[in-house]
XYZ file of C-alpha atoms in Angstrom:
638
model
C 0.000 0.000 0.000
C 3.057 2.291 -0.185
C 2.199 5.610 -1.816
C -1.528 5.057 -1.542
C -3.688 7.733 0.004
C -5.011 7.532 3.545
C -8.559 7.623 2.184
C -7.979 4.617 -0.068
C -6.215 2.640 2.672
C -9.011 3.395 5.137
C -11.637 2.371 2.584
C -9.835 -0.918 1.927
C -9.583 -1.578 5.669
C -13.289 -0.996 6.063
C -14.379 -3.152 3.118
C -12.026 -6.030 4.002
C -12.147 -5.987 7.804
C -15.221 -3.961 8.790
C -13.124 -1.859 11.170
C -10.495 0.873 10.810
C -7.054 0.801 12.404
C -7.885 3.775 14.641
C -10.964 1.956 15.922
C -8.942 -1.214 16.617
C -6.292 0.784 18.475
C -8.996 2.454 20.551
C -10.462 -0.938 21.461
C -7.005 -2.121 22.563
C -6.332 0.972 24.683
C -9.747 0.948 26.317
C -9.448 -2.773 26.987
C -6.206 -2.182 28.891
C -7.909 0.532 30.923
C -11.250 -1.210 31.483
C -12.564 -4.143 29.386
C -16.125 -2.985 30.045
C -15.385 0.351 28.340
C -13.961 -1.478 25.320
C -17.089 -3.647 24.985
C -19.387 -0.644 25.213
C -17.240 1.234 22.689
C -17.570 -1.603 20.162
C -21.325 -1.708 20.725
C -21.676 2.035 20.055
C -19.423 2.207 16.974
C -22.250 1.588 14.441
C -24.347 4.378 15.979
C -21.353 6.738 16.015
C -20.511 6.050 12.365
C -24.127 6.701 11.386
C -24.247 9.994 13.313
C -21.121 11.314 11.582
C -22.252 9.970 8.178
C -25.597 11.769 8.434
C -23.939 15.062 9.374
C -21.464 14.661 6.528
C -24.106 13.935 3.885
C -26.350 16.731 5.168
C -23.406 19.148 4.897
C -22.658 18.008 1.322
C -26.293 18.688 0.407
C -26.541 22.016 2.228
C -23.244 23.375 0.897
C -23.699 21.734 -2.533
C -20.167 20.351 -2.371
C -19.136 19.027 -5.803
C -22.737 19.773 -6.914
C -23.988 17.106 -4.525
C -27.339 18.889 -4.314
C -27.702 20.644 -7.662
C -26.300 17.660 -9.572
C -28.562 15.063 -7.954
C -31.774 13.629 -9.333
C -34.573 14.161 -6.795
C -37.908 12.498 -6.177
C -38.666 11.121 -2.717
C -34.901 10.833 -2.290
C -31.677 12.287 -3.656
C -29.746 10.237 -6.223
C -26.194 11.518 -6.712
C -24.812 10.019 -9.947
C -21.388 8.376 -9.768
C -21.364 6.882 -13.261
C -23.413 4.675 -15.549
C -25.892 2.679 -13.421
C -24.160 3.885 -10.247
C -25.279 6.441 -7.668
C -25.477 7.357 -4.001
C -29.043 7.061 -2.720
C -30.100 9.437 0.075
C -33.625 8.825 1.431
C -35.026 11.966 3.073
C -37.659 11.818 5.794
C -37.765 15.601 6.091
C -35.859 18.484 4.519
C -35.994 21.732 6.461
C -35.945 25.246 5.052
C -32.463 26.086 6.295
C -30.780 23.143 4.583
C -31.134 20.633 7.411
C -32.115 17.012 6.839
C -33.530 14.041 8.687
C -32.787 10.822 6.823
C -35.007 7.791 6.441
C -33.532 4.279 6.325
C -29.967 3.746 5.108
C -27.966 5.939 2.768
C -26.840 3.499 0.090
C -24.502 2.865 -2.834
C -26.456 1.633 -5.864
C -24.492 -0.055 -8.634
C -25.832 -2.186 -11.496
C -29.154 -2.525 -9.719
C -27.606 -3.759 -6.469
C -28.120 -1.777 -3.263
C -25.353 -1.677 -0.625
C -25.951 0.292 2.595
C -23.223 2.847 3.357
C -22.342 2.189 6.989
C -19.210 4.294 7.425
C -18.542 7.888 6.290
C -15.211 6.738 4.843
C -17.206 4.788 2.213
C -19.103 7.922 1.282
C -15.941 10.029 0.962
C -14.213 7.370 -1.124
C -17.113 7.105 -3.586
C -17.371 10.884 -4.038
C -13.596 11.357 -4.367
C -13.412 8.569 -6.952
C -15.955 10.456 -9.053
C -14.652 14.033 -8.799
C -10.889 13.259 -8.849
C -9.992 16.767 -7.685
C -6.438 17.193 -6.421
C -7.102 20.633 -4.940
C -9.109 19.166 -2.093
C -7.840 18.089 1.294
C -9.191 14.530 1.018
C -6.683 12.629 3.134
C -6.586 15.097 6.006
C -10.363 15.420 6.002
C -10.718 11.630 5.989
C -8.432 11.408 9.042
C -10.572 13.982 10.839
C -13.770 12.096 9.979
C -12.337 8.765 11.174
C -11.214 10.375 14.415
C -14.657 11.938 14.862
C -16.341 8.526 14.498
C -14.096 6.935 17.095
C -14.492 9.766 19.595
C -18.251 9.877 19.029
C -18.430 6.241 20.111
C -16.447 7.112 23.255
C -18.944 9.909 23.931
C -21.862 7.470 23.654
C -20.162 5.127 26.132
C -19.905 7.870 28.722
C -23.418 9.085 27.973
C -24.733 5.663 28.972
C -22.654 5.657 32.157
C -23.859 9.189 32.935
C -27.487 8.075 32.577
C -27.055 5.460 35.268
C -25.293 7.880 37.600
C -27.846 10.673 37.223
C -30.814 8.321 37.510
C -29.312 7.071 40.751
C -28.798 10.656 41.901
C -32.394 11.569 41.046
C -33.621 8.599 43.055
C -32.046 10.000 46.215
C -34.536 12.868 46.357
C -38.138 12.839 47.537
C -40.413 13.272 45.722
C -38.767 11.526 42.785
C -37.896 13.800 39.881
C -39.889 13.144 36.720
C -37.555 15.151 34.473
C -34.151 16.772 34.464
C -35.517 20.301 34.950
C -36.733 19.603 38.475
C -33.555 17.661 39.326
C -31.339 20.536 38.156
C -33.344 22.976 40.275
C -32.768 20.738 43.294
C -29.021 20.388 42.644
C -28.517 24.150 42.205
C -25.210 23.618 40.365
C -24.644 26.231 37.612
C -22.157 23.934 35.866
C -24.444 20.881 35.794
C -25.417 21.229 32.126
C -21.959 22.217 30.827
C -21.034 18.580 30.229
C -24.166 17.593 28.296
C -22.523 17.717 24.873
C -22.595 14.129 23.637
C -22.748 14.923 19.915
C -21.018 18.314 19.918
C -21.439 20.905 17.157
C -24.865 20.448 15.592
C -23.797 21.135 11.979
C -20.185 19.931 11.851
C -19.320 16.369 10.749
C -16.019 16.694 12.641
C -17.837 17.618 15.841
C -15.851 15.081 17.892
C -12.477 15.352 16.174
C -9.567 15.661 18.615
C -6.433 15.093 16.590
C -3.222 13.959 18.304
C -5.150 12.987 21.424
C -5.095 9.349 22.512
C -8.441 7.629 23.232
C -7.670 7.398 26.958
C -6.945 11.132 26.982
C -10.301 11.781 25.299
C -11.981 9.784 28.074
C -10.009 11.653 30.720
C -10.471 15.194 29.433
C -13.554 15.501 27.187
C -16.458 17.239 28.960
C -19.036 14.639 27.915
C -17.030 12.002 29.815
C -17.638 13.984 33.032
C -14.343 13.042 34.670
C -12.595 15.351 37.106
C -9.133 16.456 36.030
C -6.374 18.774 37.167
C -5.506 22.295 36.125
C -1.722 22.520 36.253
C 0.755 25.385 36.429
C 4.087 26.474 35.041
C 6.316 29.277 36.265
C 7.329 31.667 33.484
C 9.998 34.330 33.668
C 8.178 37.600 34.309
C 9.501 39.528 31.321
C 8.160 36.795 29.004
C 4.500 37.235 29.963
C 2.248 39.973 28.611
C -1.014 40.455 30.484
C -4.028 42.743 30.708
C -6.838 42.851 33.287
C -10.157 44.625 33.607
C -8.854 46.366 36.711
C -5.806 48.016 35.168
C -4.262 48.785 38.568
C -4.223 45.120 39.618
C -0.950 43.202 39.559
C -0.709 39.771 37.985
C 0.126 38.091 41.302
C -2.746 39.660 43.223
C -5.207 38.815 40.450
C -4.124 35.181 40.234
C -4.263 34.556 43.980
C -7.675 36.181 44.280
C -8.935 34.174 41.284
C -7.590 30.868 42.663
C -7.778 31.228 46.484
C -6.635 27.607 46.956
C -3.272 28.388 45.398
C -2.098 30.296 48.443
C -2.160 27.179 50.612
C -0.204 25.161 48.022
C 2.615 27.615 47.461
C 5.508 26.357 49.566
C 8.761 27.955 50.624
C 10.512 26.571 47.559
C 8.173 28.503 45.291
C 8.656 31.703 47.281
C 12.333 31.670 46.296
C 11.256 32.144 42.679
C 8.367 34.496 43.370
C 10.149 37.683 42.314
C 11.330 36.240 39.001
C 8.361 34.217 37.721
C 4.626 34.371 37.100
C 2.403 31.334 37.601
C 0.480 30.424 34.439
C -2.424 27.917 34.488
C -2.169 25.151 31.883
C -4.571 22.441 30.720
C -3.563 19.040 32.108
C -3.174 17.427 28.672
C -1.210 20.426 27.388
C 1.092 20.270 30.419
C 1.920 16.598 29.826
C 2.087 16.427 26.023
C 2.806 19.871 24.548
C 4.676 22.147 26.956
C 7.735 19.865 27.482
C 8.230 19.526 23.706
C 7.239 22.918 22.328
C 9.054 24.885 25.044
C 12.061 22.561 25.348
C 14.646 25.340 25.043
C 12.848 27.674 27.440
C 12.636 24.889 30.030
C 16.315 24.069 29.536
C 17.192 27.747 30.099
C 14.890 27.921 33.154
C 12.774 30.595 31.519
C 9.931 28.158 32.157
C 9.735 25.812 35.150
C 7.277 22.919 35.222
C 5.445 22.643 38.549
C 3.765 19.202 38.491
C 3.039 19.295 42.230
C 0.948 22.464 41.899
C -2.532 21.570 40.661
C -6.204 22.331 41.212
C -9.100 19.939 40.695
C -11.432 20.992 37.896
C -13.797 19.795 35.184
C -14.199 20.700 31.536
C -16.980 22.910 30.255
C -18.758 22.364 26.942
C -15.850 24.016 25.123
C -13.283 21.431 26.397
C -10.552 24.010 27.110
C -12.583 26.244 29.437
C -12.143 24.810 32.909
C -14.607 24.987 35.793
C -13.724 24.428 39.460
C -14.476 20.896 40.657
C -16.653 22.406 43.380
C -18.757 25.511 42.777
C -17.367 28.777 44.182
C -13.834 27.404 44.697
C -12.556 29.834 42.067
C -13.505 33.405 41.300
C -14.534 32.346 37.792
C -13.560 29.982 34.973
C -10.368 29.846 32.959
C -9.890 29.269 29.236
C -6.532 27.641 28.477
C -4.757 26.585 25.288
C -5.000 23.024 23.934
C -2.830 22.204 20.916
C -5.264 19.729 19.360
C -7.526 20.242 16.372
C -11.161 20.078 17.464
C -13.817 20.500 14.756
C -11.937 22.808 12.347
C -9.509 24.621 14.611
C -6.432 23.949 16.717
C -7.587 25.139 20.135
C -4.659 27.307 21.089
C -5.434 30.949 21.987
C -4.143 33.950 20.057
C -2.458 36.931 21.751
C -5.281 39.079 20.369
C -7.931 37.031 22.184
C -6.105 37.279 25.511
C -5.330 40.992 25.236
C -8.779 41.949 23.938
C -10.652 40.187 26.748
C -10.690 43.136 29.150
C -11.097 45.711 26.350
C -14.152 43.931 24.970
C -15.658 43.704 28.445
C -15.217 47.461 28.920
C -16.968 48.074 25.604
C -19.893 45.815 26.566
C -20.136 47.493 29.971
C -20.340 50.925 28.357
C -22.963 49.765 25.864
C -25.177 48.230 28.535
C -24.982 51.360 30.701
C -26.899 52.992 27.860
C -29.366 50.090 27.575
C -30.921 49.623 31.045
C -33.904 47.720 29.639
C -31.732 45.367 27.602
C -29.346 44.440 30.413
C -32.217 43.069 32.488
C -32.620 40.229 29.989
C -29.371 40.114 27.990
C -26.508 39.545 30.382
C -22.783 39.410 29.591
C -20.459 36.852 31.147
C -17.539 39.213 31.500
C -13.967 38.398 30.589
C -11.683 39.647 33.335
C -8.393 39.576 31.457
C -5.781 37.372 29.864
C -2.112 36.704 29.282
C 0.216 35.085 26.748
C 3.854 34.077 26.288
C 5.911 36.751 24.533
C 7.782 35.334 21.552
C 8.375 35.983 17.867
C 7.158 32.434 17.202
C 3.329 32.245 16.858
C 3.114 28.688 18.247
C 4.945 29.735 21.405
C 2.645 32.730 21.807
C -0.529 30.699 21.353
C 0.182 27.636 23.508
C 0.884 29.364 26.817
C -2.098 31.692 26.748
C -5.040 32.182 29.084
C -8.362 34.036 29.300
C -9.971 34.558 32.717
C -13.769 34.805 32.794
C -16.259 35.480 35.562
C -18.581 32.787 36.887
C -22.220 32.626 35.829
C -23.493 31.607 39.261
C -23.744 35.176 40.582
C -26.080 36.055 37.695
C -29.001 33.904 38.825
C -31.881 34.943 41.049
C -34.114 32.733 43.149
C -35.871 29.911 41.261
C -33.904 30.594 38.077
C -32.122 27.841 36.164
C -29.367 28.385 33.591
C -28.343 25.927 30.875
C -25.834 26.291 28.063
C -28.077 26.268 24.973
C -26.269 23.380 23.270
C -27.244 21.096 26.178
C -30.936 21.536 25.332
C -30.375 19.152 22.420
C -28.690 16.385 24.390
C -30.642 13.456 25.781
C -32.210 13.716 29.222
C -30.895 10.805 31.311
C -34.172 10.738 33.251
C -36.811 10.727 30.498
C -34.773 9.616 27.470
C -36.142 12.598 25.517
C -34.228 15.730 24.584
C -33.535 18.025 27.524
C -35.468 20.641 25.535
C -38.542 18.403 25.885
C -38.121 18.224 29.657
C -37.965 22.023 29.811
C -41.064 22.467 27.639
C -42.872 19.859 29.748
C -42.088 21.963 32.831
C -43.282 25.103 31.024
C -46.511 23.417 29.842
C -47.213 22.155 33.345
C -46.705 25.598 34.890
C -48.776 27.449 32.265
C -51.398 24.683 31.946
C -51.127 24.604 28.150
C -51.221 21.663 25.784
C -47.722 20.490 24.958
C -47.746 21.737 21.341
C -49.194 25.122 22.282
C -46.559 25.367 25.001
C -43.847 24.571 22.425
C -44.903 27.509 20.228
C -45.178 29.851 23.211
C -41.812 28.683 24.569
C -40.106 29.345 21.238
C -41.642 32.802 20.839
C -40.427 33.876 24.278
C -36.990 32.315 23.726
C -36.477 33.882 20.285
C -37.716 37.283 21.486
C -35.090 37.433 24.234
C -32.271 36.206 21.999
C -33.050 38.420 19.000
C -33.687 41.532 21.068
C -30.164 41.187 22.423
C -28.190 40.053 19.400
C -29.928 42.313 16.846
C -29.841 45.452 19.007
C -26.138 45.004 19.666
C -25.523 44.652 15.930
C -27.787 47.390 14.554
C -27.082 50.104 17.099
C -23.485 49.408 18.099
C -22.042 47.328 15.262
C -21.243 44.446 17.627
C -21.768 41.125 15.856
C -21.736 38.608 18.697
C -21.134 34.949 17.877
C -24.361 33.822 19.523
C -24.252 30.141 18.676
C -25.464 27.423 21.033
C -22.230 26.988 22.975
C -21.848 30.723 23.637
C -25.438 31.295 24.794
C -26.827 30.461 28.235
C -30.605 30.927 28.474
C -32.111 31.345 31.939
C -35.471 29.795 32.826
C -38.029 30.208 35.572
C -40.728 27.537 35.879
C -39.605 26.327 32.472
C -40.188 29.739 30.876
C -37.310 31.519 29.082
C -36.760 34.800 30.951
C -33.169 35.927 30.219
C -30.067 35.026 28.241
C -26.391 35.234 29.114
C -23.824 35.571 26.333
C -20.133 34.686 26.549
C -16.855 34.082 24.700
C -16.275 37.096 22.475
C -13.166 35.953 20.615
C -15.198 35.163 17.488
C -17.226 38.400 17.459
C -16.997 40.977 14.663
C -17.247 44.693 15.435
C -18.122 47.048 12.593
C -16.071 50.073 13.579
C -18.120 52.889 11.941
C -21.190 52.034 14.031
C -19.268 51.949 17.296
C -17.795 55.343 16.520
C -21.201 56.768 15.554
C -22.317 56.044 19.123
C -19.344 57.982 20.479
C -17.566 54.865 21.715
C -13.891 54.123 21.233
C -12.307 50.708 20.887
C -8.676 49.906 21.493
C -7.881 46.337 20.523
C -4.588 44.509 20.158
C -2.816 44.891 16.773
C -3.928 42.584 13.941
C -7.192 41.704 15.675
C -9.727 40.089 13.357
C -12.473 41.263 15.723
C -12.592 44.795 14.278
C -13.796 45.076 10.683
C -14.551 47.843 8.208
C -17.022 45.601 6.364
C -20.605 45.424 7.626
C -21.100 42.092 5.830
C -18.577 40.399 8.137
C -20.601 41.504 11.159
C -23.916 40.446 9.599
C -22.648 37.051 8.427
C -21.350 36.315 11.913
C -24.713 37.076 13.527
C -26.833 35.358 10.898
C -24.918 32.086 10.915
C -24.460 31.850 14.680
C -27.856 33.107 15.862
C -30.268 32.219 13.066
C -28.726 29.098 11.505
C -26.845 27.401 14.334
C -28.952 28.503 17.305
C -32.593 29.200 16.414
C -32.410 26.925 13.366
C -31.542 23.935 15.557
C -34.407 24.672 17.922
C -36.854 24.929 15.022
C -35.729 21.563 13.616
C -36.185 19.853 16.976
C -39.555 21.480 17.742
C -40.858 20.268 14.388
C -39.420 16.780 14.815
C -40.483 16.253 18.446
C -43.693 18.239 18.838
C -44.993 18.339 15.266
C -44.708 22.127 15.068
C -45.065 23.708 11.618
C -41.684 24.976 10.447
C -43.061 27.952 8.497
C -44.959 29.129 11.555
C -41.782 29.137 13.664
C -39.737 31.004 11.039
C -42.621 33.474 10.730
C -42.238 34.183 14.458
C -38.519 34.833 13.922
C -39.348 37.199 11.049
C -42.010 39.092 13.011
C -39.795 39.507 16.076
C -36.864 40.683 13.941
C -38.965 43.184 11.966
C -40.416 44.623 15.172
C -36.897 45.164 16.537
C -35.778 46.829 13.290
C -38.896 49.028 13.341
C -38.326 50.078 16.942
C -34.692 50.967 16.281
C -35.675 52.943 13.180
C -38.370 54.979 14.956
C -36.837 55.520 18.360
C -33.085 55.552 17.963
C -32.287 57.443 14.746
C -30.953 54.274 13.175
C -33.020 54.051 9.989
C -30.016 53.548 7.697
C -28.470 50.810 9.845
C -31.769 49.045 10.542
C -32.859 49.090 6.899
C -29.545 47.770 5.596
C -29.435 44.983 8.199
C -33.076 44.098 7.563
C -32.407 43.959 3.822
C -29.545 41.527 4.466
C -31.638 39.374 6.778
C -34.609 39.098 4.400
C -32.874 38.673 1.035
C -33.934 35.667 -1.054
C -30.595 33.912 -0.610
C -28.566 34.074 2.564
C -24.907 33.383 3.252
C -24.380 30.185 5.238
C -21.014 29.315 6.770
C -19.652 26.379 4.771
C -17.811 24.609 7.569
C -17.403 21.297 5.727
C -16.211 22.963 2.528
C -13.661 24.869 4.597
C -12.183 21.600 5.881
C -12.317 19.766 2.572
C -10.814 22.679 0.625
C -8.406 23.531 3.471
C -9.560 27.149 3.861
C -8.221 28.846 7.001
C -10.680 31.760 6.732
C -14.468 31.708 6.811
C -16.112 30.467 3.623
C -19.812 30.996 2.895
C -22.298 29.550 0.417
C -25.702 30.858 -0.617
C -28.744 28.926 0.570
C -32.479 29.726 0.297
C -33.514 32.077 3.089
C -36.246 30.619 5.347
C -37.345 34.190 6.205
C -38.010 35.295 2.614
C -41.765 34.589 2.711
C -42.205 37.353 5.307
C -40.086 40.042 3.665
């Protein structure tokens, strides 16, 4: 097989052995750790492969990759021609307006009248690549990412099953017994409880579980869905090699760190105090500490510019984002900490740029100033403030990005009595108590409190939810030019008796700020050089908001409400349109923003809308955002 592509080798492995080498290696590693985990992993592999395959095929259709949509023959299914008497057959149960799909039965390879189910995404990629023969695409690398995603998805399903048993047991300890996860979460009163409900990851990305260069045991140890406690570790870095910035500009690095991590003070021994005047303590992800720092910073460690401190560690757990760490016990830290991880997850290596660390406090100051002017908005649209950040000073980008940190406040101080917060992505994970989506448990609680039928409650729930989200995200964009990346992972809705009442928003590294609008409001921004956050192009701001808020966030909720409760998709998108138009109208009439509101409304209601082509970006190896036009589900209400 020398000289053959990874994709071809993987395809041959699958067709001859029914298992890929990565999957076999994972079975071996898990078996050494715990034979029961290995057995469960093997049992969940078919489900994991199907999950990734469906996301991959849906992305090919939505983004029309290699004319997979426009070049297919369509009746009750899609038939993508591969050659004479040969095609890929895609049976569709339901196709949603925003390019989302629910498949019926097996996707299949039809050749000479014979039908062969496609059971692994590597089969699908091989068949398409064999037809298109394009050498400009990133086939082998993308195939590796897809294979890794399948394997890690199976690991996630293993831990989901174990989590079910644990949480059911926990629920059984309370009287009266909890009938759904909403009432259990209220009883637990743990703001981080839902952060680790992320079994299937990014809702539109076929590489949602990719974690390249990370061993299967490490995935089990560190991935949030595996719910294992881990350790936040520390290195000492020569003081003149760290650049830092905090919200309180008069605060020193040492005083900030010790107030943020109160437990550190008791762990710092006399030996450390000898170095105190020459070094700063920098928090590091446990996996990064073991696998990346000793190699990447070999020379700095040799020269004692960096000192590894393996004995200094704090217990923690991963949030939904993997690299943002929460204290193992609530209130042990002042907030949460986002640390670099040099592994590709979905499309991006999860290191942290100097710009993200240095802009953290500046962005928070901007948001604070905006919300001072919006007293009505801040009651429902609440920022999770970034307190500051730091990075390693070097001329080498990899050295800058892999010892970098963002400090963020905790969400637990934001909640009032009887309020429950949940990261929005967790709404679409399975409830371990009822077996339904967590979203269903929440709507059940809302229906019970409001005494509505379940479907009527679903419509009412969505209207309230979308009103809060859009009022925040659209007002920030239209009036201040701040395009927040309000996707599911960055949004934390707050509920009371199952009713959406507020929304927190966090993680501003992916935002886009249209500078002319900020300046029109008399605000100044001072961001770190070469920051992608600030743009002179309004389209960049609008595309960010539309994809994150409308496609990723509200679009997912619409799909699930239709699938679970039988809601009518057009009716839900009509609500989105009506809410949006009312916000644009209000801003036009009351805030002297007619030009901004009209131009943003025109973008939002055009017949075709720009959709972020995340799969095309991986397959074509684009390192910047790539968009494709798709039919706009809002066009009927223009």
